[in-house]
GROMACS .gro file of C-alpha atoms in nm:
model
  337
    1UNK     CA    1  -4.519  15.421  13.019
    2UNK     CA    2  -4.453  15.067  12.879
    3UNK     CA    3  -4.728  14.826  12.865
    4UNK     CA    4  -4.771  14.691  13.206
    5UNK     CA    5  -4.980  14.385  13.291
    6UNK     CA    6  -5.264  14.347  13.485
    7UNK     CA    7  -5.094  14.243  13.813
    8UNK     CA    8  -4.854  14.562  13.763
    9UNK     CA    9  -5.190  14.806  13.690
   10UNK     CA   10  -5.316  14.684  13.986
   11UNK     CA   11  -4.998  14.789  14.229
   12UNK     CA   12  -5.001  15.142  14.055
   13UNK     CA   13  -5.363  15.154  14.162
   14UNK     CA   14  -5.149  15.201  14.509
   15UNK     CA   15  -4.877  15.395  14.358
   16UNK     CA   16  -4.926  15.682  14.636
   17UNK     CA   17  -4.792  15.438  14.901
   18UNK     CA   18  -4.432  15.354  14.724
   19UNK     CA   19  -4.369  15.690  14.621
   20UNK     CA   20  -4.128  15.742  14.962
   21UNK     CA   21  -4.057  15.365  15.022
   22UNK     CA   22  -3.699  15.181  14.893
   23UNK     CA   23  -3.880  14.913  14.717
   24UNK     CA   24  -3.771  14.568  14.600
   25UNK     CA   25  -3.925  14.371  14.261
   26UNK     CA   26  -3.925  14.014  14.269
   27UNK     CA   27  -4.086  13.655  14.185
   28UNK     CA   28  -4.273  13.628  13.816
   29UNK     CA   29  -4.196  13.982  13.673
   30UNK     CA   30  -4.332  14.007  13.313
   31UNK     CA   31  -4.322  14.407  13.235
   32UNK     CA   32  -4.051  14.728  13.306
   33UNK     CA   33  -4.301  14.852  13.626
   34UNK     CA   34  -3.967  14.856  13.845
   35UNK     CA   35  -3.802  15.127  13.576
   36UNK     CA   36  -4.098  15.353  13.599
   37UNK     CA   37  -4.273  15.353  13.919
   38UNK     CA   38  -4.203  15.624  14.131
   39UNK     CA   39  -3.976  15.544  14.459
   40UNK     CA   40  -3.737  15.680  14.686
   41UNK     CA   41  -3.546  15.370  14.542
   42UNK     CA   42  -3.587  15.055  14.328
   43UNK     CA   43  -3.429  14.684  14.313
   44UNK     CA   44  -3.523  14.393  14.134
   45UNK     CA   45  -3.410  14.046  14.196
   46UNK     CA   46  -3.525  13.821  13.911
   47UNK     CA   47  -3.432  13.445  13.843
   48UNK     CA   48  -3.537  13.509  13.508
   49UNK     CA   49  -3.199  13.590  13.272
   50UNK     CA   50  -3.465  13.734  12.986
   51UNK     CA   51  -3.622  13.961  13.211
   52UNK     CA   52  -3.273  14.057  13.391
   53UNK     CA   53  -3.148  14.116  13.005
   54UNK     CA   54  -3.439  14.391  12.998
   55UNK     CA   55  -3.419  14.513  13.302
   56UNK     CA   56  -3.023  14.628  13.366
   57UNK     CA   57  -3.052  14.901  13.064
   58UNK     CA   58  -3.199  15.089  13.354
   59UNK     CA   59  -3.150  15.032  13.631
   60UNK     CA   60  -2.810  14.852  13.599
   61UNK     CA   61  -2.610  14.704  13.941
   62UNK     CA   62  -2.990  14.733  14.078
   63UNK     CA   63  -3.081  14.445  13.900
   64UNK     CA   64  -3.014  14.136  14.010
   65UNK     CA   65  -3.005  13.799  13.847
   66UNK     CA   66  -2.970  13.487  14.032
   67UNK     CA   67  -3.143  13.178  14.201
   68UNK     CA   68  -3.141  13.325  14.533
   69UNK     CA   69  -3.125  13.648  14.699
   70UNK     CA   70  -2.897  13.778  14.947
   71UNK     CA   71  -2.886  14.044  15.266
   72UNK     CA   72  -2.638  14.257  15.094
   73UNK     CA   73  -2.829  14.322  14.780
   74UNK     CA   74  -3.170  14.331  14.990
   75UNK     CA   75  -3.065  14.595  15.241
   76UNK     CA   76  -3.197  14.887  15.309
   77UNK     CA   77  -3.533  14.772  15.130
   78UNK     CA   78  -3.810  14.832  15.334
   79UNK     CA   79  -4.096  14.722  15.090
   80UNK     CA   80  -4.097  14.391  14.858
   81UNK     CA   81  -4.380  14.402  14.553
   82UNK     CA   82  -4.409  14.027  14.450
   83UNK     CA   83  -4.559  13.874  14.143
   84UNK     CA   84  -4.692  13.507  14.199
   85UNK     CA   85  -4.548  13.235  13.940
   86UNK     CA   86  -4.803  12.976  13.833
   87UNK     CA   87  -4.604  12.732  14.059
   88UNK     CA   88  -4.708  12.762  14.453
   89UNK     CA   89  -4.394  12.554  14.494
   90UNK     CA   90  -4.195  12.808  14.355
   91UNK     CA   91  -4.350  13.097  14.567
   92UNK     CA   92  -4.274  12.925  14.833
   93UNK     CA   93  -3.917  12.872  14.777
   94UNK     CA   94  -3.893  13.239  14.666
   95UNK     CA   95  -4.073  13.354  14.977
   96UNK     CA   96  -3.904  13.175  15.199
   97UNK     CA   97  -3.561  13.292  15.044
   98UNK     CA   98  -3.699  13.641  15.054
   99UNK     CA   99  -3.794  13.659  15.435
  100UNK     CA  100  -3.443  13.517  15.478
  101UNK     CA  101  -3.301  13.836  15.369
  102UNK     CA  102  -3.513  14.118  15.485
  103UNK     CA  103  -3.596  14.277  15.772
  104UNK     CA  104  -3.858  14.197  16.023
  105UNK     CA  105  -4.110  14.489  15.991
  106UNK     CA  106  -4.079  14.488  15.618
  107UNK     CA  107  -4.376  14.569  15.399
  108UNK     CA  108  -4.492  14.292  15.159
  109UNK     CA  109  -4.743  14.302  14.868
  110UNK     CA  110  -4.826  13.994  14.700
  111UNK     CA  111  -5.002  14.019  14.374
  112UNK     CA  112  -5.118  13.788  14.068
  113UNK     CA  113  -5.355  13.635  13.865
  114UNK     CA  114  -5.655  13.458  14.054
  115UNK     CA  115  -5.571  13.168  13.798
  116UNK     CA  116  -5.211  13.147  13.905
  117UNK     CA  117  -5.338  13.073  14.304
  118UNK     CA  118  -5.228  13.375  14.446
  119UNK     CA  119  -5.544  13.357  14.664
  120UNK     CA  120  -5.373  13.068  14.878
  121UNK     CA  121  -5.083  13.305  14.956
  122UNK     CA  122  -5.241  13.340  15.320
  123UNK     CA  123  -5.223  12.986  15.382
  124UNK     CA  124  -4.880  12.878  15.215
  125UNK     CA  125  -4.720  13.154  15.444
  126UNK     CA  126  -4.939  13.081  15.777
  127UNK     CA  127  -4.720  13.100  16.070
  128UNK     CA  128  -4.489  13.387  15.897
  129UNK     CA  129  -4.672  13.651  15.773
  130UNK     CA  130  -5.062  13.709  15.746
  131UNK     CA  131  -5.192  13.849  15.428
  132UNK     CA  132  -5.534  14.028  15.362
  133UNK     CA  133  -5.665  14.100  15.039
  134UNK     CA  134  -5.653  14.480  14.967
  135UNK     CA  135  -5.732  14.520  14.612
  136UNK     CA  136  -5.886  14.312  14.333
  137UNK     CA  137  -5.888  14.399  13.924
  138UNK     CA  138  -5.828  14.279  13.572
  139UNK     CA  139  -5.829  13.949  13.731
  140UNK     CA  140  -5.601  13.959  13.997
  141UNK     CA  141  -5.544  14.038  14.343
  142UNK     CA  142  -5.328  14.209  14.540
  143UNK     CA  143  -5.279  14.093  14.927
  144UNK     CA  144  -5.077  14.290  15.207
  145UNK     CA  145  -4.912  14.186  15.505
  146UNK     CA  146  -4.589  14.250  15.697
  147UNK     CA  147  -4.299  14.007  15.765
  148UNK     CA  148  -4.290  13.929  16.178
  149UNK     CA  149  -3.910  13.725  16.184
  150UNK     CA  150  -3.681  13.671  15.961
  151UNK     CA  151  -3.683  13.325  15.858
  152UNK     CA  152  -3.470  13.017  15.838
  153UNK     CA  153  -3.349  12.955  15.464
  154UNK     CA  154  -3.191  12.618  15.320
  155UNK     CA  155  -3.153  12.558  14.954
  156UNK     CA  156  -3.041  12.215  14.986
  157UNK     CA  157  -3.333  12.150  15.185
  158UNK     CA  158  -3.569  12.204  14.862
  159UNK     CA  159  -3.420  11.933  14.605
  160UNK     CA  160  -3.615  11.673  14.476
  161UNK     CA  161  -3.484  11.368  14.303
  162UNK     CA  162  -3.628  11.100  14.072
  163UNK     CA  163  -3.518  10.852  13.799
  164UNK     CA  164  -3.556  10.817  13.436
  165UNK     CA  165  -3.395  10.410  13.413
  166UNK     CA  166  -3.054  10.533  13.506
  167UNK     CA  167  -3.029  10.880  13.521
  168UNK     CA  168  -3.077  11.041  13.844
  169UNK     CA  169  -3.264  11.399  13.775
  170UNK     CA  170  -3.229  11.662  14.023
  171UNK     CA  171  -3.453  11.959  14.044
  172UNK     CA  172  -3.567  12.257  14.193
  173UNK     CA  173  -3.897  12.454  14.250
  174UNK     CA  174  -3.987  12.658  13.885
  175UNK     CA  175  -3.802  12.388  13.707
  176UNK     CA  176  -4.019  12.215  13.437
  177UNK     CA  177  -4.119  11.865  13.516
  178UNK     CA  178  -4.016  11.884  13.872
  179UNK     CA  179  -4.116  11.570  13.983
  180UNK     CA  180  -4.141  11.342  13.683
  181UNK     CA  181  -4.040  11.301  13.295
  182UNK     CA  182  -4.345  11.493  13.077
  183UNK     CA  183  -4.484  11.304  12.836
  184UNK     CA  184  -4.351  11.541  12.549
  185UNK     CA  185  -3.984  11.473  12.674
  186UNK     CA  186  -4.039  11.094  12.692
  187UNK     CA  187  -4.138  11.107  12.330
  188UNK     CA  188  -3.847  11.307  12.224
  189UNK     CA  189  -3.576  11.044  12.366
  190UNK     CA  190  -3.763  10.769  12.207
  191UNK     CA  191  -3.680  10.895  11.872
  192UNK     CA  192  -3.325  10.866  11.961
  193UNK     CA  193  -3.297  10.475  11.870
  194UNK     CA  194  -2.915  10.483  11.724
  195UNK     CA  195  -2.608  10.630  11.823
  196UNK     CA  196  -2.539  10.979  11.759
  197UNK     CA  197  -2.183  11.177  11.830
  198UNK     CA  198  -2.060  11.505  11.780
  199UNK     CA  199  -2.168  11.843  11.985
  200UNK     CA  200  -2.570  11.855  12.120
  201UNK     CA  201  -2.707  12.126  12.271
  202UNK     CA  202  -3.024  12.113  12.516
  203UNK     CA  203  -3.163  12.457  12.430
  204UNK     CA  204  -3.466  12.537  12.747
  205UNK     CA  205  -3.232  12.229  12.903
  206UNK     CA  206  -3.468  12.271  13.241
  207UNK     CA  207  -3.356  11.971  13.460
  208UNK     CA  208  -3.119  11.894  13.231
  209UNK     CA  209  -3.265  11.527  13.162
  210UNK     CA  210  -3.270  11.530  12.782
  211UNK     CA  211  -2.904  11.582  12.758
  212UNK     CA  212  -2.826  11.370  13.041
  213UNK     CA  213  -2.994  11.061  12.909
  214UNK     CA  214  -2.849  11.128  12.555
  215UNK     CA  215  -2.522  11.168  12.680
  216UNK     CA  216  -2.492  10.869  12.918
  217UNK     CA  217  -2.593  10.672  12.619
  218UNK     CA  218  -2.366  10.826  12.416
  219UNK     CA  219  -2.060  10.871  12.611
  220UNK     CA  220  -1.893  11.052  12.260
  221UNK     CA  221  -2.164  11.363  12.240
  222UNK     CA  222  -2.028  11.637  12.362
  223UNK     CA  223  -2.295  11.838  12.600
  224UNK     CA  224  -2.389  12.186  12.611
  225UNK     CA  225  -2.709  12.310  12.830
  226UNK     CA  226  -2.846  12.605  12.797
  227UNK     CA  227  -3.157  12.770  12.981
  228UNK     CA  228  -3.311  13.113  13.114
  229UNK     CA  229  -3.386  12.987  13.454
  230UNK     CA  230  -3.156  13.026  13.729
  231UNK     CA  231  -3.298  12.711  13.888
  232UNK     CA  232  -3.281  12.520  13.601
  233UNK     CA  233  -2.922  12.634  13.560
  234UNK     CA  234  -2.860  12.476  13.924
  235UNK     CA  235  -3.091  12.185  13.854
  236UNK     CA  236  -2.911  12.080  13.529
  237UNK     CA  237  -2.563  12.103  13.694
  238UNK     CA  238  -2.637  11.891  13.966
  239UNK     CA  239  -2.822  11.660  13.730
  240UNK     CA  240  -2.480  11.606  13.510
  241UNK     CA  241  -2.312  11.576  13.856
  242UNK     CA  242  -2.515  11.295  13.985
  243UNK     CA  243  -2.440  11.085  13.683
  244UNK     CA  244  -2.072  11.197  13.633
  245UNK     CA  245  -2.106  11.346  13.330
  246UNK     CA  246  -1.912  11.658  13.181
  247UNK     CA  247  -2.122  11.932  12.997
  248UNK     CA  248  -2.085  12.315  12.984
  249UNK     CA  249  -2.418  12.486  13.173
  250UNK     CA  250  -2.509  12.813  13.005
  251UNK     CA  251  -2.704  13.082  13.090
  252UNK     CA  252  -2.851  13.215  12.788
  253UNK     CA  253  -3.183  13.377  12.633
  254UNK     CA  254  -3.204  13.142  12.375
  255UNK     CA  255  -2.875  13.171  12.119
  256UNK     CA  256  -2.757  13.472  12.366
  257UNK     CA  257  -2.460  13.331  12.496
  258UNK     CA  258  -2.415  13.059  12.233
  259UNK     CA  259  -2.111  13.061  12.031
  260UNK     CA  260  -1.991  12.725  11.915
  261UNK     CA  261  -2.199  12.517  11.617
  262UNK     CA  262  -2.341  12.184  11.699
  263UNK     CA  263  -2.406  11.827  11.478
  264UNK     CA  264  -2.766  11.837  11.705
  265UNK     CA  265  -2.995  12.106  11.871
  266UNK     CA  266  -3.242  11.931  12.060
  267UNK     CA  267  -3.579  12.089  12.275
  268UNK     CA  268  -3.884  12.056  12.443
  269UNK     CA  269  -3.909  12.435  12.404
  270UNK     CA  270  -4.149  12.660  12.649
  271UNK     CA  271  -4.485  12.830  12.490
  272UNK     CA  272  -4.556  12.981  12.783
  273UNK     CA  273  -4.383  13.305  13.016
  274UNK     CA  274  -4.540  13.271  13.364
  275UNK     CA  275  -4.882  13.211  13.243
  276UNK     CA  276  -4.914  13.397  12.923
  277UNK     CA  277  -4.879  13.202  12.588
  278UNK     CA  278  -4.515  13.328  12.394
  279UNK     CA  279  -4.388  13.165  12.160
  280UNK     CA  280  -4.132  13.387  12.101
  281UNK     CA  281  -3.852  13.212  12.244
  282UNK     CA  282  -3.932  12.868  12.022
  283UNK     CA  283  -3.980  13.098  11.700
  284UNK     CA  284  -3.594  13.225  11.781
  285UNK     CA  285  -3.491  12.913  11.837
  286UNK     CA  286  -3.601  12.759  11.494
  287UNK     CA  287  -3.497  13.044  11.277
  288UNK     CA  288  -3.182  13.121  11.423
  289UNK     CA  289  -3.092  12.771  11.487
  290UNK     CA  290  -2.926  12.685  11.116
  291UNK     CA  291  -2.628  12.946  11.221
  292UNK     CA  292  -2.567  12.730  11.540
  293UNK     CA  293  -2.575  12.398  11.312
  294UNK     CA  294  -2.275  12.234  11.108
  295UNK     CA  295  -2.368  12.130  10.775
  296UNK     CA  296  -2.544  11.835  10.763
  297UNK     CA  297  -2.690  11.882  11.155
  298UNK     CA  298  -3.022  11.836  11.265
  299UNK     CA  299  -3.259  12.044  11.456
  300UNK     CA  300  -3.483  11.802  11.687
  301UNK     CA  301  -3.757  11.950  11.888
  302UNK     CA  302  -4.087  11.797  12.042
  303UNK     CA  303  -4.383  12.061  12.098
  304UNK     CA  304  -4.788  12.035  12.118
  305UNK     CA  305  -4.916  11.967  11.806
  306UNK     CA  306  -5.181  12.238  11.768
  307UNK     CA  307  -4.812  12.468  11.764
  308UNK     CA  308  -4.721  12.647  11.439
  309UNK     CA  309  -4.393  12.531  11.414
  310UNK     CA  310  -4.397  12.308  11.052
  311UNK     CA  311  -4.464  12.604  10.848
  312UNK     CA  312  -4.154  12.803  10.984
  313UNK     CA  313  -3.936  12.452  11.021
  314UNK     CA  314  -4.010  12.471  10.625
  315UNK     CA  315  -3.989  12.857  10.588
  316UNK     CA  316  -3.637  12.813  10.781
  317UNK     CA  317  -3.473  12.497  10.670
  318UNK     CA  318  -3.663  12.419  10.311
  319UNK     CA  319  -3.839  12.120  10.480
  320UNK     CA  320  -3.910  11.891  10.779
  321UNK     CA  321  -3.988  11.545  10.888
  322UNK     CA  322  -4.225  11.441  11.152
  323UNK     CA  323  -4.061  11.145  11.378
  324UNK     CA  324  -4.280  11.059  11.623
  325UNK     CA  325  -4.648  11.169  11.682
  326UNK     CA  326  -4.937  11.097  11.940
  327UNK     CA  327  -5.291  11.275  11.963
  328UNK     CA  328  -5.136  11.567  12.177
  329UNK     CA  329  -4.749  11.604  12.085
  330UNK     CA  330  -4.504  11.551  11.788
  331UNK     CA  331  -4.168  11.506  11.710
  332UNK     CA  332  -4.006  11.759  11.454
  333UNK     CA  333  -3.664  11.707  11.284
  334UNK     CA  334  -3.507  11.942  11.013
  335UNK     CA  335  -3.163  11.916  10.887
  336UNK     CA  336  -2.911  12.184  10.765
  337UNK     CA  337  -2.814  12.137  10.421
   0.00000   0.00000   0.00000
């Protein structure tokens, strides 16, 4: 068996109980538990492309990747097993989606870190489904209830909206800075004090601001977004949308789906999968990026300064310049030769 994590050791502490039940994977998976537990019959919906990626090998049309779920891939399942994300927000959009779709009666097990919240799960879902805690290890917990009514579902009805000067940003829950510009971001677009042109693309694009705000102020830059993250995929789209802008919207794990080269590769790239530091993604990113850059184009990234990134900006592209800097972030730029 694959290494599992500690949420997934903890359900096969209850493995007995699946082994007859059509069972369906969702919310923050991080291992293959789904390919090797032992079911009458296994789905997994995942808004995670990555994790999707790993996941089809086995257990192909099974695996579903996508924002939402729906009653036609969710029938028949009489059992959901779901992993808490480190946003409540985004449980409870995922929830809410997911008692949508199944069937009153349904089984549910909740499980996660303690340090994710998964121990307000009771609460965020009062009036829908009561949870007790059954099980507690290696950190986590695992809660049990069973879905009364199906419930009323609205994705519009989970948008938020705010402003960075003139760009309207548009996101949904799981979408990095969901409610405001981070600080990291806000340092990155400073550094952009003249005009630029040519093709840019927002690699981890998340709301899709970066591009956005480079783009409306440089109305020749050619957009591409790309992201893991079905909501960010959604979010970004209806970001370029509100400001009636053009840009291509890709779903890729990193250069997956990439095939064009760029004048500028620009990201405030993740270190983190759920809650687990990986810096995997950002390490791809950099050393893969100078086949994805013209000659002459630059590779512009902001990140936490404590990061690693210098030595393999230098390892990559010979050297690296530091743009902008402030006790907690910096601004990296390298440039193909």
């Amino acid at each position: 068996m694959s290494v599992l994590t500690p949420a997934s050791e903890v359900i096969l502490r209850h493995h007995e109980q699946f082994r007859c039940r059509h069972l369906l994977f969702a919310g923050d998976l991080q291992d293959n538990l789904a390919t090797e537990i032992e079911a009458a019959s296994v789905r997994v919906h995942t808004s995670q492309y990555h994790h999707w990626q790993s996941l089809i090998r086995q257990l192909g049309d099974n695996a579903y990747f996508g924002l939402v779920a729906d009653s036609t891939f969710t029938k028949g399942c009489d059992t959901l097993i779901y992993y808490w994300p480190k946003s409540k927000h985004e449980a409870r959009f995922q929830l809410r989606n997911l008692f949508s779709v199944l069937s009153p009666g349904t089984d549910i097990f909740i499980v996660g870190e303690n340090r994710s919240g998964v121990r307000s799960v009771d609460k965020l879902m009062e009036g829908i489904a009561t949870f007790h805690k059954i099980d507690t290890a290696r950190r986590c917990s695992l809660f049990y209830g069973q879905l009364k009514d199906q419930v009323q579902f609205d994705q519009n009805n989970w948008w938020n909206s705010y402003q960075v000067g003139d760009v309207i940003v548009n996101t949904l829950p799981g979408v990095f800075s969901q409610d405001d510009l981070d600080v990291g971001s806000r340092l990155l677009l400073s550094t952009f004090d003249a005009p630029i042109s040519g093709r840019l693309l927002d690699i981890a694009c998340g709301s899709g601001v970066l591009a956005t705000v480079l783009g409306q102020k440089n109305p020749a830059v050619t957009l591409t977004l790309s992201d893991v993250n079905a909501a960010a995929i959604t979010s970004s789209k209806a970001t370029l949308k509100a400001n009636k802008l053009e840009g291509n919207v890709v779903t890729s794990n990193v250069y997956s789906a990439i095939e064009e080269k760029f004048d500028w590769i620009i990201s405030n790239p993740p270190f983190h999968d759920g809650l687990k530091t990986n810096l995997k993604a950002a390490d791809d990113m950099i050393r893969m990026a100078p086949s994805y850059l013209k000659s002459g184009g630059k590779l512009r990234i902001v990140a936490n300064a404590f990061l690693p990134y210098p030595a393999l900006l230098d390892s990559t592209f010979g050297r690296h310049e530091v743009l902008a800097q402030t006790g907690k972030f910096k601004v990296y730029q390298a440039t193909k030769k």
